Amino acid sequence: MSARLTPGDEAPAFTLPDADGNEVSLADHKGRKVIVYFYPAALTPGCTKQACDFTDNLDVLAGAGYDVIGISPDAPEKLAKFREKENLEVTLLADPDKKVLDAYGAYGEKKNYGKTYMGVIRSTIVVDEQGKVEHALYNVRATGHVAKIIKDLGI
């Protein structure tokens, strides 16, 4: 498990396949602010709520200069099903080997019902136009999180 990012850190570079198998890099968004959020699994209730919230607020976020990228360990095929089923408009990227999740501190030890295990830590990292971390939020809730981000960013 790698260390969590803090504001001012250089956002780790990445290139991952999207739901259609196309390569998407953080560098593709240079010059724009990017909200990169990490979620445990497509097609699950909490992750669906979060992805739908981001989609519902995409116009507001894009209007304020933010792109939104969601990253999970799911395969591109599962992300495509997720996108179609829920009519998602956010960019969904696949990180099955969890290298990017780890680089962003979004993969590590979790506790649930007294059990400790390794898993995805629901996290949101806001990256500025120069590729630096502006906000690093860990262990966020799926519900109400997007509204909080909008408020915190002053949008």
Short mmCIF file of C-alpha atoms in Angstrom, two decimals:
data_model
loop_
_atom_site.label_atom_id
_atom_site.label_comp_id
_atom_site.label_asym_id
_atom_site.label_seq_id
_atom_site.Cartn_x
_atom_site.Cartn_y
_atom_site.Cartn_z
CA MET A 1 0.00 0.00 0.00
CA SER A 2 1.47 3.33 -1.00
CA ALA A 3 1.20 6.59 0.89
CA ARG A 4 -1.79 8.82 0.42
CA LEU A 5 -1.38 11.92 -1.71
CA THR A 6 -1.56 15.39 -0.23
CA PRO A 7 -2.21 18.79 -1.84
CA GLY A 8 0.84 20.01 -3.75
CA ASP A 9 2.01 16.49 -4.69
CA GLU A 10 2.57 15.69 -8.33
CA ALA A 11 -0.38 13.54 -9.47
CA PRO A 12 0.99 10.15 -10.62
CA ALA A 13 0.83 9.80 -14.41
CA PHE A 14 -1.34 7.02 -15.78
CA THR A 15 -2.61 5.48 -18.99
CA LEU A 16 -5.49 3.00 -18.68
CA PRO A 17 -8.11 1.48 -21.00
CA ASP A 18 -11.61 2.98 -20.93
CA ALA A 19 -14.90 1.06 -21.25
CA ASP A 20 -14.29 0.76 -25.02
CA GLY A 21 -10.67 -0.35 -24.69
CA ASN A 22 -9.25 3.04 -25.75
CA GLU A 23 -6.16 4.26 -23.86
CA VAL A 24 -6.77 7.35 -21.72
CA SER A 25 -3.95 9.21 -19.96
CA LEU A 26 -3.97 11.85 -17.27
CA ALA A 27 -1.68 13.80 -19.63
CA ASP A 28 -4.59 13.98 -22.14
CA HIS A 29 -6.23 16.42 -19.69
CA LYS A 30 -3.25 18.75 -19.21
CA GLY A 31 -4.48 22.32 -18.97
CA ARG A 32 -7.81 21.26 -17.42
CA LYS A 33 -8.69 20.38 -13.86
CA VAL A 34 -9.52 16.71 -13.37
CA ILE A 35 -11.53 14.97 -10.67
CA VAL A 36 -10.19 11.42 -10.47
CA TYR A 37 -12.35 9.20 -8.31
CA PHE A 38 -11.64 5.62 -7.28
CA TYR A 39 -14.45 3.18 -6.54
CA PRO A 40 -14.51 -0.52 -5.59
CA ALA A 41 -16.77 -2.13 -8.22
CA ALA A 42 -19.04 -1.27 -11.13
CA LEU A 43 -22.69 -2.36 -10.93
CA THR A 44 -22.84 -2.24 -7.13
CA PRO A 45 -25.34 0.02 -5.29
CA GLY A 46 -22.91 2.55 -3.74
CA CYS A 47 -20.71 2.82 -6.81
CA THR A 48 -23.77 3.20 -9.04
CA LYS A 49 -25.09 6.03 -6.86
CA GLN A 50 -21.72 7.80 -6.95
CA ALA A 51 -21.28 7.41 -10.74
CA CYS A 52 -24.86 8.63 -11.35
CA ASP A 53 -24.23 11.65 -9.08
CA PHE A 54 -21.12 12.55 -11.09
CA THR A 55 -23.04 12.09 -14.37
CA ASP A 56 -25.96 14.21 -13.09
CA ASN A 57 -23.53 17.01 -12.17
CA LEU A 58 -21.22 16.69 -15.18
CA ASP A 59 -22.50 19.87 -16.85
CA VAL A 60 -21.90 21.89 -13.67
CA LEU A 61 -18.42 20.42 -13.20
CA ALA A 62 -17.45 20.75 -16.89
CA GLY A 63 -18.75 24.32 -16.89
CA ALA A 64 -16.35 25.06 -14.04
CA GLY A 65 -13.46 23.52 -16.03
CA TYR A 66 -13.37 20.03 -14.50
CA ASP A 67 -13.15 16.69 -16.31
CA VAL A 68 -14.26 13.60 -14.36
CA ILE A 69 -12.57 10.18 -14.50
CA GLY A 70 -13.71 7.16 -12.50
CA ILE A 71 -11.22 4.31 -11.94
CA SER A 72 -11.94 0.80 -10.62
CA PRO A 73 -10.28 -2.61 -10.86
CA ASP A 74 -13.06 -3.81 -13.21
CA ALA A 75 -12.39 -5.03 -16.76
CA PRO A 76 -13.33 -2.69 -19.65
CA GLU A 77 -16.22 -5.03 -20.61
CA LYS A 78 -17.79 -4.64 -17.16
CA LEU A 79 -17.33 -0.87 -17.33
CA ALA A 80 -19.12 -0.83 -20.70
CA LYS A 81 -22.08 -2.73 -19.17
CA PHE A 82 -22.08 -0.31 -16.21
CA ARG A 83 -22.06 2.71 -18.53
CA GLU A 84 -24.88 1.35 -20.72
CA LYS A 85 -27.09 0.14 -17.84
CA GLU A 86 -26.84 3.42 -15.90
CA ASN A 87 -26.46 5.86 -18.86
CA LEU A 88 -23.19 7.14 -17.41
CA GLU A 89 -21.35 9.99 -19.11
CA VAL A 90 -18.22 10.08 -16.95
CA THR A 91 -15.05 8.50 -18.32
CA LEU A 92 -14.59 5.08 -16.69
CA LEU A 93 -11.14 3.50 -16.68
CA ALA A 94 -10.06 -0.06 -15.88
CA ASP A 95 -7.15 -0.73 -13.50
CA PRO A 96 -7.29 -4.52 -13.02
CA ASP A 97 -3.68 -4.77 -11.78
CA LYS A 98 -4.39 -1.92 -9.30
CA LYS A 99 -1.15 -0.06 -10.12
CA VAL A 100 -2.87 3.34 -10.45
CA LEU A 101 -5.11 2.66 -7.43
CA ASP A 102 -1.95 1.93 -5.45
CA ALA A 103 -0.05 4.97 -6.81
CA TYR A 104 -2.90 7.22 -5.63
CA GLY A 105 -3.13 5.59 -2.19
CA ALA A 106 -6.61 4.30 -3.06
CA TYR A 107 -5.86 0.62 -2.47
CA GLY A 108 -5.07 -0.78 0.93
CA GLU A 109 -6.23 -2.28 4.16
CA LYS A 110 -9.93 -1.99 4.95
CA LYS A 111 -12.07 -3.18 7.82
CA ASN A 112 -15.63 -4.42 7.47
CA TYR A 113 -17.65 -6.23 10.12
CA GLY A 114 -14.50 -6.87 12.14
CA LYS A 115 -12.59 -8.41 9.22
CA THR A 116 -9.47 -6.83 7.77
CA TYR A 117 -8.80 -7.23 4.05
CA MET A 118 -7.18 -5.47 1.09
CA GLY A 119 -9.47 -3.46 -1.16
CA VAL A 120 -10.25 -0.23 -2.96
CA ILE A 121 -10.52 2.78 -0.67
CA ARG A 122 -13.24 5.04 -2.08
CA SER A 123 -11.23 8.20 -2.81
CA THR A 124 -11.37 11.39 -4.85
CA ILE A 125 -8.32 13.33 -6.02
CA VAL A 126 -8.70 16.75 -7.64
CA VAL A 127 -5.80 17.51 -9.98
CA ASP A 128 -5.10 21.07 -11.16
CA GLU A 129 -4.19 22.22 -14.68
CA GLN A 130 -0.47 21.65 -14.01
CA GLY A 131 -0.94 18.07 -12.82
CA LYS A 132 -0.60 18.82 -9.10
CA VAL A 133 -2.94 17.48 -6.41
CA GLU A 134 -5.34 20.21 -5.30
CA HIS A 135 -7.53 18.09 -2.99
CA ALA A 136 -7.06 14.51 -1.75
CA LEU A 137 -10.12 12.95 -0.12
CA TYR A 138 -10.02 9.38 1.23
CA ASN A 139 -12.67 7.07 2.68
CA VAL A 140 -15.41 9.20 1.16
CA ARG A 141 -19.07 8.19 1.20
CA ALA A 142 -20.75 7.22 -2.06
CA THR A 143 -23.89 9.23 -1.24
CA GLY A 144 -23.69 13.02 -1.03
CA HIS A 145 -20.01 13.10 -1.99
CA VAL A 146 -20.45 14.92 -5.31
CA ALA A 147 -22.50 17.69 -3.66
CA LYS A 148 -19.75 18.08 -1.05
CA ILE A 149 -17.05 18.32 -3.76
CA ILE A 150 -19.06 20.99 -5.62
CA LYS A 151 -19.44 22.94 -2.38
CA ASP A 152 -15.76 22.52 -1.38
CA LEU A 153 -14.59 23.66 -4.84
CA GLY A 154 -16.86 26.69 -4.68
CA ILE A 155 -18.73 25.79 -7.86
#
